[in-house]
mmCIF file of C-alpha atoms in Angstrom:
data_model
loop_
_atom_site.group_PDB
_atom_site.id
_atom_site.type_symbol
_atom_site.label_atom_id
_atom_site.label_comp_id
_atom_site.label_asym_id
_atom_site.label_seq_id
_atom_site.Cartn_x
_atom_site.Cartn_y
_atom_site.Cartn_z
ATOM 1 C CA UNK E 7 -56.834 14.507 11.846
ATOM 2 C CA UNK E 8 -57.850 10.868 12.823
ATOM 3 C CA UNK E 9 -60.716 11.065 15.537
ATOM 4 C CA UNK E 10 -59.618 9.604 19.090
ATOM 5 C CA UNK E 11 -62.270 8.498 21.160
ATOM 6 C CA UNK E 12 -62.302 9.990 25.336
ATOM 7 C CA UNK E 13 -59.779 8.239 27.388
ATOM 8 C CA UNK E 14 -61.361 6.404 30.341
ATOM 9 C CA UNK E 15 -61.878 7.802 33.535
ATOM 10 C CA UNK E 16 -57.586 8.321 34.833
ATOM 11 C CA UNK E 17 -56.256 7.404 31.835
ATOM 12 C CA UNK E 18 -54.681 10.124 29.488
ATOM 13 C CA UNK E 19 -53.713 9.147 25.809
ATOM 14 C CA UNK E 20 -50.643 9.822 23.957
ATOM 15 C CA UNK E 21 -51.137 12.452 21.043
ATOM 16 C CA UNK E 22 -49.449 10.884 17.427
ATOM 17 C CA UNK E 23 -46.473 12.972 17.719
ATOM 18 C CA UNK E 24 -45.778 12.311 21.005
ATOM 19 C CA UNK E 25 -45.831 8.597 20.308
ATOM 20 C CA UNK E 26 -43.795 9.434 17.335
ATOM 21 C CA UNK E 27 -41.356 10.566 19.278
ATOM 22 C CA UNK E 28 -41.330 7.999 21.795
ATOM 23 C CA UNK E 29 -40.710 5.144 18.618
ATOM 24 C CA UNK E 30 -37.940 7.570 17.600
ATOM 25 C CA UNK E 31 -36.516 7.102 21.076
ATOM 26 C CA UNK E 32 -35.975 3.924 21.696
ATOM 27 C CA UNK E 33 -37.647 2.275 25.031
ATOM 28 C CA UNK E 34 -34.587 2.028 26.533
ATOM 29 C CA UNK E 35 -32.322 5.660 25.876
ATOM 30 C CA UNK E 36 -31.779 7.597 28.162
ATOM 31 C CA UNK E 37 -33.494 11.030 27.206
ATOM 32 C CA UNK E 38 -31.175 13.529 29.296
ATOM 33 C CA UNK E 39 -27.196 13.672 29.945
ATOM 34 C CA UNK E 40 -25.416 15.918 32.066
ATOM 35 C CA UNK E 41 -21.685 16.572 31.884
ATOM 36 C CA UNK E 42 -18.711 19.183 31.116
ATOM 37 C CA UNK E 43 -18.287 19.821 27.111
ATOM 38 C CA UNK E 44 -14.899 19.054 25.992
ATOM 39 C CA UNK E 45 -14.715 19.312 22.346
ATOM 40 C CA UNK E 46 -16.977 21.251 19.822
ATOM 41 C CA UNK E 47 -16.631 19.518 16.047
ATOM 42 C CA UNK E 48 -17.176 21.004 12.345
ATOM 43 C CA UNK E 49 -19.917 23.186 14.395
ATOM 44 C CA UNK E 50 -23.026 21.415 14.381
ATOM 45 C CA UNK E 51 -22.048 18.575 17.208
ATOM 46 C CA UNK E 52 -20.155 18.718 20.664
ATOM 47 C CA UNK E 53 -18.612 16.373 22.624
ATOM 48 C CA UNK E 54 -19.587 15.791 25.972
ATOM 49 C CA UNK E 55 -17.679 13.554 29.271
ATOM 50 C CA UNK E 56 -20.827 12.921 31.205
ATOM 51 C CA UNK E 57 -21.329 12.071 34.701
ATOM 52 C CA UNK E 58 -20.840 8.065 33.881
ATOM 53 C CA UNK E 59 -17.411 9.062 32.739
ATOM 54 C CA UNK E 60 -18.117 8.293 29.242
ATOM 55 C CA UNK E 61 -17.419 10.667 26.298
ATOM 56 C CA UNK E 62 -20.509 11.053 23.956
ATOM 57 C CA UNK E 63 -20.584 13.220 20.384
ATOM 58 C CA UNK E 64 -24.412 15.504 20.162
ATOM 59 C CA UNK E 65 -25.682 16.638 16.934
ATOM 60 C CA UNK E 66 -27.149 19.898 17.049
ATOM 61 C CA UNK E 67 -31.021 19.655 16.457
ATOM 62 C CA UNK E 68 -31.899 21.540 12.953
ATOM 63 C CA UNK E 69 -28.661 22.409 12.259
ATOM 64 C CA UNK E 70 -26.807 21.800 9.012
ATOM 65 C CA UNK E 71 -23.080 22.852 8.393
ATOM 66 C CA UNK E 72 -21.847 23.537 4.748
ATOM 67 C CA UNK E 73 -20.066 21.151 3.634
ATOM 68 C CA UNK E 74 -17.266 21.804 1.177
ATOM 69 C CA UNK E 75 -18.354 19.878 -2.305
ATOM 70 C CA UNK E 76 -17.356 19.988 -6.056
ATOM 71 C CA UNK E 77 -20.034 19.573 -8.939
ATOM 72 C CA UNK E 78 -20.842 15.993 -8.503
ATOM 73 C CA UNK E 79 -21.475 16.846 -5.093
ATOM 74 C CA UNK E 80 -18.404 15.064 -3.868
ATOM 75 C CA UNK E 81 -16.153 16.502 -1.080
ATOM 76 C CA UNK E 82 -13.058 18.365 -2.794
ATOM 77 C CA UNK E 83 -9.921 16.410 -2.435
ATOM 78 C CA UNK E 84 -7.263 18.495 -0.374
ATOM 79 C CA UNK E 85 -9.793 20.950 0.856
ATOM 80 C CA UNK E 86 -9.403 22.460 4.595
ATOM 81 C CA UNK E 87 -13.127 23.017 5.203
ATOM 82 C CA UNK E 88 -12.428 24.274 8.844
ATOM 83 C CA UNK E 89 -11.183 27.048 6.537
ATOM 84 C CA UNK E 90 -12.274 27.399 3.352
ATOM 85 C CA UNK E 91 -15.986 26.603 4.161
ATOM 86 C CA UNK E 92 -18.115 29.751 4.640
ATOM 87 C CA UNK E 93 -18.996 30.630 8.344
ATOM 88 C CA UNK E 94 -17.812 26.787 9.300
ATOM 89 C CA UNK E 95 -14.835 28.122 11.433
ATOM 90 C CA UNK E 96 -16.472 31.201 12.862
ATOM 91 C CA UNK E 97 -19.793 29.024 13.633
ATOM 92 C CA UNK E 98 -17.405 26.657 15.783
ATOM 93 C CA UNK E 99 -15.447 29.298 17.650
ATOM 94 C CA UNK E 100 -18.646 30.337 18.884
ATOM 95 C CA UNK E 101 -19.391 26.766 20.326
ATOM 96 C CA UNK E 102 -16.127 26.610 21.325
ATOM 97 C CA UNK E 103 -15.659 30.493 23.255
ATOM 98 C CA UNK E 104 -18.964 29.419 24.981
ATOM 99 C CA UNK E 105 -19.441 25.710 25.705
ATOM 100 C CA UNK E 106 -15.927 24.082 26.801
ATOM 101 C CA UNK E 107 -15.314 23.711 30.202
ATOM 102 C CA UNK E 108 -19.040 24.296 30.982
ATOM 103 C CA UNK E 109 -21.516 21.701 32.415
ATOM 104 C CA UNK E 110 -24.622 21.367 30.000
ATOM 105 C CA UNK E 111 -27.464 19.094 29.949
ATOM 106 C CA UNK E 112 -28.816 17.860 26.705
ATOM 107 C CA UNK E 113 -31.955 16.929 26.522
ATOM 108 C CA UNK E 114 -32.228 13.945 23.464
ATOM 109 C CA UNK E 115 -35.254 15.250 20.614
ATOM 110 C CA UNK E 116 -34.535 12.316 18.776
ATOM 111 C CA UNK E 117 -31.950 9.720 17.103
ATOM 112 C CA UNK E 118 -31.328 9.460 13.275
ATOM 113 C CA UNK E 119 -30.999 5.746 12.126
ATOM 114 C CA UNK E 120 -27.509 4.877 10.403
ATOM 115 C CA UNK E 121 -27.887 4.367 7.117
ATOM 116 C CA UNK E 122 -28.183 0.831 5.642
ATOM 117 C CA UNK E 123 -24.563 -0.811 5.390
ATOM 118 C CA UNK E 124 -22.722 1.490 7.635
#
């Protein structure tokens, strides 16, 4: 690890991953929403009407749904992945039995870039 040299007398430093995750941020986010859940999606993001009134979609942090594919790794044409994914619908109804209709708080860890041309 790079060597950091004693903050001054009052002064504290930021580590690298906290500054990290500061730049991953933004300087103007908000870090923390509170609200009632009213939707859960494919299982790995819910959908929260937050005190502002506004509706906002969360990703789970770390958390990866299957997605339904065929060998070129291309979603299959037709498919019903609610369904025919493994775990997909029972990972949901677990959200859903558990989150809608209660007030949460999520606490931001960090926002993905969009992809170029999107």
């Amino acid at each position: 690890q790079d060597y950091q040299p004693p903050a001054p007398a009052g002064k504290a430093t930021k580590t690298a991953a906290a500054a990290a995750k500061d730049d991953k941020k933004g300087p103007n986010m908000k870090m923390e929403h509170i609200g009632t859940v009213v939707e859960v999606g494919n299982g790995d993001n819910i959908t929260v009407k937050c005190q502002d009134g506004n509706l906002r979609k969360f990703f789970l942090a770390s958390v990866r749904p299957p997605r339904p594919t065929q060998d070129g790794g291309k979603p299959q044409p037709g498919s019903r992945p609610l369904y025919s994914v493994p775990y997909m619908f029972e990972a949901r109804e677990l959200l859903r039995k558990r989150l809608i209709g209660k007030q949460v708080k999520v606490e931001i860890d960090y926002v993905q870039p969009k992809p170029e041309g999107t």
